[in-house]
Amino acid sequence: MLEKEIFQIRQKVSKWKKKGLKVGFIPTMGALHDGHLSLIKKSVETCNKTVVSIFVNPAQFGPEEDLEKYPRALMQDLELCKNAHVDLVFAPDSKELYGEEQISNNFFTYVVPPYFYIDKLCGKTRIGHFDGVCTVVAKMFNIIQPDFAFFGQKDFQQLVIIKKMVQDLNFPVEIVSCPIIRDKTGLALSSRNKYLSEEQTKDALVLNKILANIKSCYQKGIIDAELLRETAFSFLNECHELEYLEFVDKETFEEKKEADNNTIVLIAAKINEVRLIDNCCIV
Ligand code: AMP
């Protein structure tokens, strides 16, 4: 079920498509957890065939980021995929996708999202990140040609940007948005949680606590985004480095000065150098 070459994956998927089978696709960077598995489950339930890609994409990491130490667990991931009834896992190396170990000097064509979508939130600090994401997802869509692709709301900005890319560039794929999966304490699952010690995992709960508190303040009638943002500070201590806490409209993606029922609140913070993100709808 594991394929590493574009040629092989294309052959297999095209056989399915000739038979009229619907193909679901879940792009991932591996180190799979229950968040990824929820996307896989949805695909297995709704499509005839499910393809998962596992690729730690160098194009979406900045020079100071954690590309080298990003968790890799291919054998374990394959086992999880097998148990989840995945039909194919596409795990190419960088050479297969970009021509060299990292990105070859001969790779030039990037998909660059509109400025409006990247001048905020993660795009502000992770310069070029969404160019890398869109480029690899566009490549994967061209290679796999899925009918449906499943993305988590955990990476809300990514989801919005991918939907826009698909619309603007006419990819014949339907993007399916899937809810955030959390552990029993409320922490949003993330491959990067593996970096956290037990103590730091408790510190990481601050993201969810801040969001839950903002939601409850909104429900009590506070709508001013600045006032809502200020409520976060009582939760933060020296272990937490808040990167952003923003309010945007979930449809238009415009920043909100006053929260309303269409508002989504997004947060990014470093917990002892581990950068985590989370978000929630305010109603
Ligand atoms: P990643 O491997 O981190 O690139 O994530 C691959 C896909 O899984 C993306 O669409 C993510 O949004 C999604 N994902 C990651 N964590 C979660 C989670 N806790 N709940 C739901 N989806 C998730």
Tab-separated table of C-alpha atoms and ligand atoms in Angstrom:
chain	number	residue	atom	x	y	z
A	1	MET	CA	0.000	0.000	0.000
A	2	LEU	CA	3.058	2.302	0.264
A	3	GLU	CA	4.135	4.128	-2.880
A	4	LYS	CA	7.068	6.511	-3.140
A	5	GLU	CA	6.960	7.282	-6.858
A	6	ILE	CA	4.646	9.624	-8.735
A	7	PHE	CA	4.473	7.248	-11.685
A	8	GLN	CA	3.210	4.354	-9.532
A	9	ILE	CA	0.618	6.375	-7.684
A	10	ARG	CA	-0.723	7.837	-10.932
A	11	GLN	CA	-1.133	4.379	-12.451
A	12	LYS	CA	-3.024	3.014	-9.444
A	13	VAL	CA	-5.355	5.981	-9.074
A	14	SER	CA	-6.099	6.156	-12.780
A	15	LYS	CA	-7.208	2.493	-12.730
A	16	TRP	CA	-9.674	3.338	-9.956
A	17	LYS	CA	-10.941	6.394	-11.769
A	18	LYS	CA	-11.514	4.433	-14.975
A	19	LYS	CA	-13.830	2.215	-12.941
A	20	GLY	CA	-15.706	5.319	-11.773
A	21	LEU	CA	-14.527	5.043	-8.157
A	22	LYS	CA	-14.487	8.207	-6.027
A	23	VAL	CA	-11.083	8.985	-4.556
A	24	GLY	CA	-10.619	10.781	-1.232
A	25	PHE	CA	-7.265	12.318	-0.301
A	26	ILE	CA	-5.736	13.446	2.988
A	27	PRO	CA	-2.447	15.362	2.740
A	28	THR	CA	-0.358	15.084	5.928
A	29	MET	CA	3.170	15.515	7.217
A	30	GLY	CA	2.947	12.208	9.090
A	31	ALA	CA	3.415	11.448	12.799
A	32	LEU	CA	-0.259	10.629	12.576
A	33	HIS	CA	-2.620	11.100	15.505
A	34	ASP	CA	-6.381	10.967	16.057
A	35	GLY	CA	-6.809	14.345	14.321
A	36	HIS	CA	-5.430	12.902	11.073
A	37	LEU	CA	-7.358	9.682	11.662
A	38	SER	CA	-10.648	11.606	11.877
A	39	LEU	CA	-10.019	12.975	8.371
A	40	ILE	CA	-9.128	9.503	7.129
A	41	LYS	CA	-12.294	8.052	8.699
A	42	LYS	CA	-14.431	10.633	6.919
A	43	SER	CA	-12.814	9.809	3.602
A	44	VAL	CA	-13.161	6.044	4.087
A	45	GLU	CA	-16.827	6.530	4.963
A	46	THR	CA	-17.649	8.759	2.004
A	47	CYS	CA	-15.293	7.720	-0.812
A	48	ASN	CA	-14.570	4.404	-2.553
A	49	LYS	CA	-10.796	4.742	-2.199
A	50	THR	CA	-8.649	6.722	0.217
A	51	VAL	CA	-5.140	8.016	-0.395
A	52	VAL	CA	-3.006	9.556	2.377
A	53	SER	CA	0.177	11.454	1.618
A	54	ILE	CA	2.977	11.627	4.158
A	55	PHE	CA	5.530	14.245	3.287
A	56	VAL	CA	7.385	16.717	5.493
A	57	ASN	CA	7.359	19.504	2.962
A	58	PRO	CA	10.592	21.556	3.067
A	59	ALA	CA	8.961	24.334	1.025
A	60	GLN	CA	6.685	25.317	3.908
A	61	PHE	CA	9.371	25.594	6.600
A	62	GLY	CA	11.318	28.801	7.177
A	63	PRO	CA	15.119	28.645	7.645
A	64	GLU	CA	14.792	28.980	11.450
A	65	GLU	CA	11.974	26.452	11.763
A	66	ASP	CA	11.839	22.791	12.825
A	67	LEU	CA	12.161	20.965	9.455
A	68	GLU	CA	15.025	18.749	10.631
A	69	LYS	CA	13.542	17.760	13.964
A	70	TYR	CA	9.894	17.486	12.810
A	71	PRO	CA	8.660	14.068	14.079
A	72	ARG	CA	8.881	11.272	11.524
A	73	ALA	CA	7.274	7.875	12.182
A	74	LEU	CA	6.650	6.210	8.821
A	75	MET	CA	6.373	2.606	10.044
A	76	GLN	CA	3.915	3.503	12.772
A	77	ASP	CA	1.969	5.720	10.346
A	78	LEU	CA	1.664	2.866	7.854
A	79	GLU	CA	0.265	0.617	10.551
A	80	LEU	CA	-2.286	3.265	11.535
A	81	CYS	CA	-3.271	3.767	7.894
A	82	LYS	CA	-3.658	0.035	7.379
A	83	ASN	CA	-5.912	-0.259	10.416
A	84	ALA	CA	-7.934	2.722	9.203
A	85	HIS	CA	-8.555	1.042	5.803
A	86	VAL	CA	-6.464	3.459	3.764
A	87	ASP	CA	-5.917	2.089	0.237
A	88	LEU	CA	-2.699	3.903	-0.649
A	89	VAL	CA	-0.053	5.881	1.202
A	90	PHE	CA	2.026	8.216	-0.935
A	91	ALA	CA	5.282	8.983	0.874
A	92	PRO	CA	7.684	10.469	-1.662
A	93	ASP	CA	11.076	11.877	-0.755
A	94	SER	CA	11.903	15.498	-1.560
A	95	LYS	CA	13.833	14.411	-4.628
A	96	GLU	CA	10.698	12.888	-6.143
A	97	LEU	CA	8.729	16.117	-5.672
A	98	TYR	CA	11.330	18.864	-5.938
A	99	GLY	CA	14.266	17.288	-7.770
A	100	GLU	CA	16.723	17.284	-4.861
A	101	GLU	CA	17.099	16.480	-1.155
A	102	GLN	CA	15.607	19.840	-0.218
A	103	ILE	CA	14.418	21.963	-3.140
A	104	SER	CA	16.418	21.894	-6.324
A	105	ASN	CA	17.730	25.041	-8.005
A	106	ASN	CA	15.697	23.863	-10.940
A	107	PHE	CA	12.336	24.141	-9.168
A	108	PHE	CA	10.812	27.548	-9.888
A	109	THR	CA	7.027	27.484	-10.038
A	110	TYR	CA	5.196	28.304	-6.806
A	111	VAL	CA	1.517	28.821	-6.075
A	112	VAL	CA	1.324	32.080	-4.108
A	113	PRO	CA	-1.911	32.835	-2.239
A	114	PRO	CA	-3.381	36.363	-2.374
A	115	TYR	CA	-1.816	38.867	0.024
A	116	PHE	CA	-5.153	39.413	1.801
A	117	TYR	CA	-5.029	35.796	3.055
A	118	ILE	CA	-1.413	35.773	4.193
A	119	ASP	CA	-0.854	39.213	5.699
A	120	LYS	CA	-2.366	38.023	8.981
A	121	LEU	CA	-2.164	35.231	11.555
A	122	CYS	CA	0.453	32.554	10.716
A	123	GLY	CA	1.340	34.263	7.436
A	124	LYS	CA	2.739	37.281	9.308
A	125	THR	CA	5.541	35.382	11.020
A	126	ARG	CA	5.880	32.364	8.727
A	127	ILE	CA	6.947	34.194	5.585
A	128	GLY	CA	6.540	31.970	2.526
A	129	HIS	CA	4.847	29.221	4.549
A	130	PHE	CA	1.570	29.305	2.629
A	131	ASP	CA	3.386	29.480	-0.735
A	132	GLY	CA	4.984	26.188	0.292
A	133	VAL	CA	1.671	24.722	1.453
A	134	CYS	CA	-0.241	25.727	-1.693
A	135	THR	CA	2.574	24.553	-3.945
A	136	VAL	CA	2.777	21.091	-2.410
A	137	VAL	CA	-1.010	20.684	-2.208
A	138	ALA	CA	-1.354	21.751	-5.865
A	139	LYS	CA	1.348	19.232	-6.819
A	140	MET	CA	-0.399	16.505	-4.823
A	141	PHE	CA	-3.755	17.339	-6.431
A	142	ASN	CA	-2.159	17.093	-9.880
A	143	ILE	CA	-0.462	13.802	-9.038
A	144	ILE	CA	-3.351	12.098	-7.238
A	145	GLN	CA	-6.335	13.805	-8.888
A	146	PRO	CA	-8.686	13.174	-5.980
A	147	ASP	CA	-12.414	13.879	-6.095
A	148	PHE	CA	-12.448	14.972	-2.438
A	149	ALA	CA	-9.675	16.289	-0.185
A	150	PHE	CA	-10.043	16.439	3.608
A	151	PHE	CA	-8.542	19.245	5.685
A	152	GLY	CA	-8.775	19.998	9.423
A	153	GLN	CA	-10.214	23.215	10.836
A	154	LYS	CA	-7.300	23.104	13.276
A	155	ASP	CA	-5.297	24.845	10.494
A	156	PHE	CA	-8.096	27.263	9.719
A	157	GLN	CA	-6.037	29.749	7.714
A	158	GLN	CA	-4.650	26.901	5.608
A	159	LEU	CA	-8.172	25.591	4.989
A	160	VAL	CA	-9.403	29.005	3.811
A	161	ILE	CA	-6.357	29.459	1.557
A	162	ILE	CA	-6.673	25.988	0.016
A	163	LYS	CA	-10.387	26.546	-0.685
A	164	LYS	CA	-9.491	29.810	-2.421
A	165	MET	CA	-6.733	28.158	-4.443
A	166	VAL	CA	-9.092	25.402	-5.595
A	167	GLN	CA	-11.703	27.973	-6.600
A	168	ASP	CA	-9.267	30.361	-8.311
A	169	LEU	CA	-7.308	27.677	-10.179
A	170	ASN	CA	-10.281	25.412	-10.993
A	171	PHE	CA	-8.996	22.235	-9.398
A	172	PRO	CA	-11.706	19.577	-9.887
A	173	VAL	CA	-11.675	18.606	-6.219
A	174	GLU	CA	-14.114	19.220	-3.397
A	175	ILE	CA	-12.546	20.428	-0.160
A	176	VAL	CA	-14.109	18.872	2.932
A	177	SER	CA	-13.621	20.752	6.187
A	178	CYS	CA	-13.314	18.582	9.325
A	179	PRO	CA	-13.643	19.599	13.013
A	180	ILE	CA	-10.732	19.941	15.438
A	181	ILE	CA	-9.982	16.807	17.445
A	182	ARG	CA	-8.787	17.371	21.027
A	183	ASP	CA	-7.499	15.138	23.786
A	184	LYS	CA	-9.606	14.670	26.904
A	185	THR	CA	-8.095	17.761	28.533
A	186	GLY	CA	-9.091	19.933	25.566
A	187	LEU	CA	-5.642	20.269	23.974
A	188	ALA	CA	-5.917	20.285	20.163
A	189	LEU	CA	-4.007	17.294	18.803
A	190	SER	CA	-0.887	18.183	16.834
A	191	SER	CA	2.212	16.276	15.729
A	192	ARG	CA	4.206	19.018	17.482
A	193	ASN	CA	2.672	18.020	20.848
A	194	LYS	CA	5.311	15.251	20.763
A	195	TYR	CA	7.918	17.923	21.543
A	196	LEU	CA	6.229	18.730	24.872
A	197	SER	CA	7.120	17.251	28.244
A	198	GLU	CA	4.300	16.286	30.621
A	199	GLU	CA	4.596	19.629	32.395
A	200	GLN	CA	4.673	21.581	29.119
A	201	THR	CA	1.608	19.680	27.885
A	202	LYS	CA	-0.246	21.147	30.866
A	203	ASP	CA	1.121	24.612	30.011
A	204	ALA	CA	-0.107	24.133	26.431
A	205	LEU	CA	-3.689	23.940	27.652
A	206	VAL	CA	-3.537	27.708	27.967
A	207	LEU	CA	-4.505	28.096	24.285
A	208	ASN	CA	-7.791	26.289	24.777
A	209	LYS	CA	-8.414	28.018	28.117
A	210	ILE	CA	-7.980	31.458	26.535
A	211	LEU	CA	-10.360	30.567	23.704
A	212	ALA	CA	-12.969	29.091	26.066
A	213	ASN	CA	-12.806	32.176	28.273
A	214	ILE	CA	-13.222	34.519	25.276
A	215	LYS	CA	-16.216	32.496	24.165
A	216	SER	CA	-17.798	32.759	27.584
A	217	CYS	CA	-17.085	36.536	27.784
A	218	TYR	CA	-18.679	36.982	24.353
A	219	GLN	CA	-21.706	35.012	25.465
A	220	LYS	CA	-21.975	37.336	28.478
A	221	GLY	CA	-22.156	40.299	26.097
A	222	ILE	CA	-18.575	41.574	25.578
A	223	ILE	CA	-18.055	42.126	21.859
A	224	ASP	CA	-15.115	44.545	21.653
A	225	ALA	CA	-12.236	42.483	20.211
A	226	GLU	CA	-9.591	44.471	22.117
A	227	LEU	CA	-11.357	43.882	25.429
A	228	LEU	CA	-11.781	40.201	24.620
A	229	ARG	CA	-8.091	39.980	23.685
A	230	GLU	CA	-7.093	41.550	27.008
A	231	THR	CA	-8.829	38.761	28.925
A	232	ALA	CA	-6.073	36.429	27.694
A	233	PHE	CA	-3.315	38.069	29.694
A	234	SER	CA	-4.441	36.693	33.050
A	235	PHE	CA	-3.829	33.165	31.690
A	236	LEU	CA	-0.285	33.781	30.472
A	237	ASN	CA	2.918	33.296	32.444
A	238	GLU	CA	6.633	33.099	31.603
A	239	CYS	CA	6.198	29.655	29.909
A	240	HIS	CA	3.908	31.158	27.288
A	241	GLU	CA	4.860	33.451	24.446
A	242	LEU	CA	1.735	34.714	22.726
A	243	GLU	CA	2.281	35.228	18.983
A	244	TYR	CA	-1.208	36.290	17.996
A	245	LEU	CA	-4.790	36.268	19.217
A	246	GLU	CA	-6.997	37.477	16.396
A	247	PHE	CA	-10.650	37.756	15.519
A	248	VAL	CA	-11.685	37.184	11.897
A	249	ASP	CA	-14.914	36.628	10.006
A	250	LYS	CA	-15.141	32.934	9.168
A	251	GLU	CA	-16.720	33.634	5.777
A	252	THR	CA	-14.868	36.739	4.532
A	253	PHE	CA	-11.660	36.262	6.554
A	254	GLU	CA	-11.705	39.987	7.397
A	255	GLU	CA	-10.371	41.072	10.766
A	256	LYS	CA	-13.108	42.041	13.226
A	257	LYS	CA	-13.036	44.930	15.686
A	258	GLU	CA	-16.287	43.668	17.172
A	259	ALA	CA	-17.069	39.989	17.546
A	260	ASP	CA	-20.316	38.547	16.212
A	261	ASN	CA	-21.752	35.086	15.626
A	262	ASN	CA	-19.666	34.694	12.459
A	263	THR	CA	-16.399	35.359	14.269
A	264	ILE	CA	-13.652	32.825	14.662
A	265	VAL	CA	-10.923	33.434	17.249
A	266	LEU	CA	-7.454	32.189	16.381
A	267	ILE	CA	-4.438	31.871	18.621
A	268	ALA	CA	-0.768	30.970	18.215
A	269	ALA	CA	1.636	30.713	21.126
A	270	LYS	CA	4.970	29.210	21.911
A	271	ILE	CA	5.149	26.934	24.924
A	272	ASN	CA	8.834	26.671	25.797
A	273	GLU	CA	9.783	27.216	22.137
A	274	VAL	CA	7.129	24.818	20.747
A	275	ARG	CA	4.788	26.767	18.496
A	276	LEU	CA	1.143	25.690	18.758
A	277	ILE	CA	-2.056	26.985	17.163
A	278	ASP	CA	-5.733	26.618	17.966
A	279	ASN	CA	-9.025	28.324	17.152
A	280	CYS	CA	-12.718	28.277	17.938
A	281	CYS	CA	-15.967	29.738	16.723
A	282	ILE	CA	-17.315	32.221	19.175
A	283	VAL	CA	-20.892	30.862	19.381
B	1	AMP	P1	-0.320	18.094	9.265
B	1	AMP	O1	0.172	16.690	9.235
B	1	AMP	O2	-0.084	18.786	10.560
B	1	AMP	O3	0.110	18.887	8.057
B	1	AMP	O4	-1.916	17.982	9.149
B	1	AMP	C1	-2.535	17.315	8.098
B	1	AMP	C2	-4.010	17.558	8.160
B	1	AMP	O5	-4.534	17.116	9.410
B	1	AMP	C3	-4.375	19.056	8.047
B	1	AMP	O6	-5.527	19.205	7.238
B	1	AMP	C4	-4.659	19.430	9.480
B	1	AMP	O7	-5.538	20.525	9.622
B	1	AMP	C5	-5.280	18.148	9.996
B	1	AMP	N1	-5.191	18.109	11.457
B	1	AMP	C6	-4.066	18.212	12.207
B	1	AMP	N2	-4.392	18.189	13.520
B	1	AMP	C7	-5.740	18.069	13.596
B	1	AMP	C8	-6.687	18.001	14.669
B	1	AMP	N3	-6.300	18.049	15.932
B	1	AMP	N4	-7.993	17.888	14.366
B	1	AMP	C9	-8.406	17.839	13.070
B	1	AMP	N5	-7.569	17.905	12.010
B	1	AMP	C10	-6.257	18.020	12.266
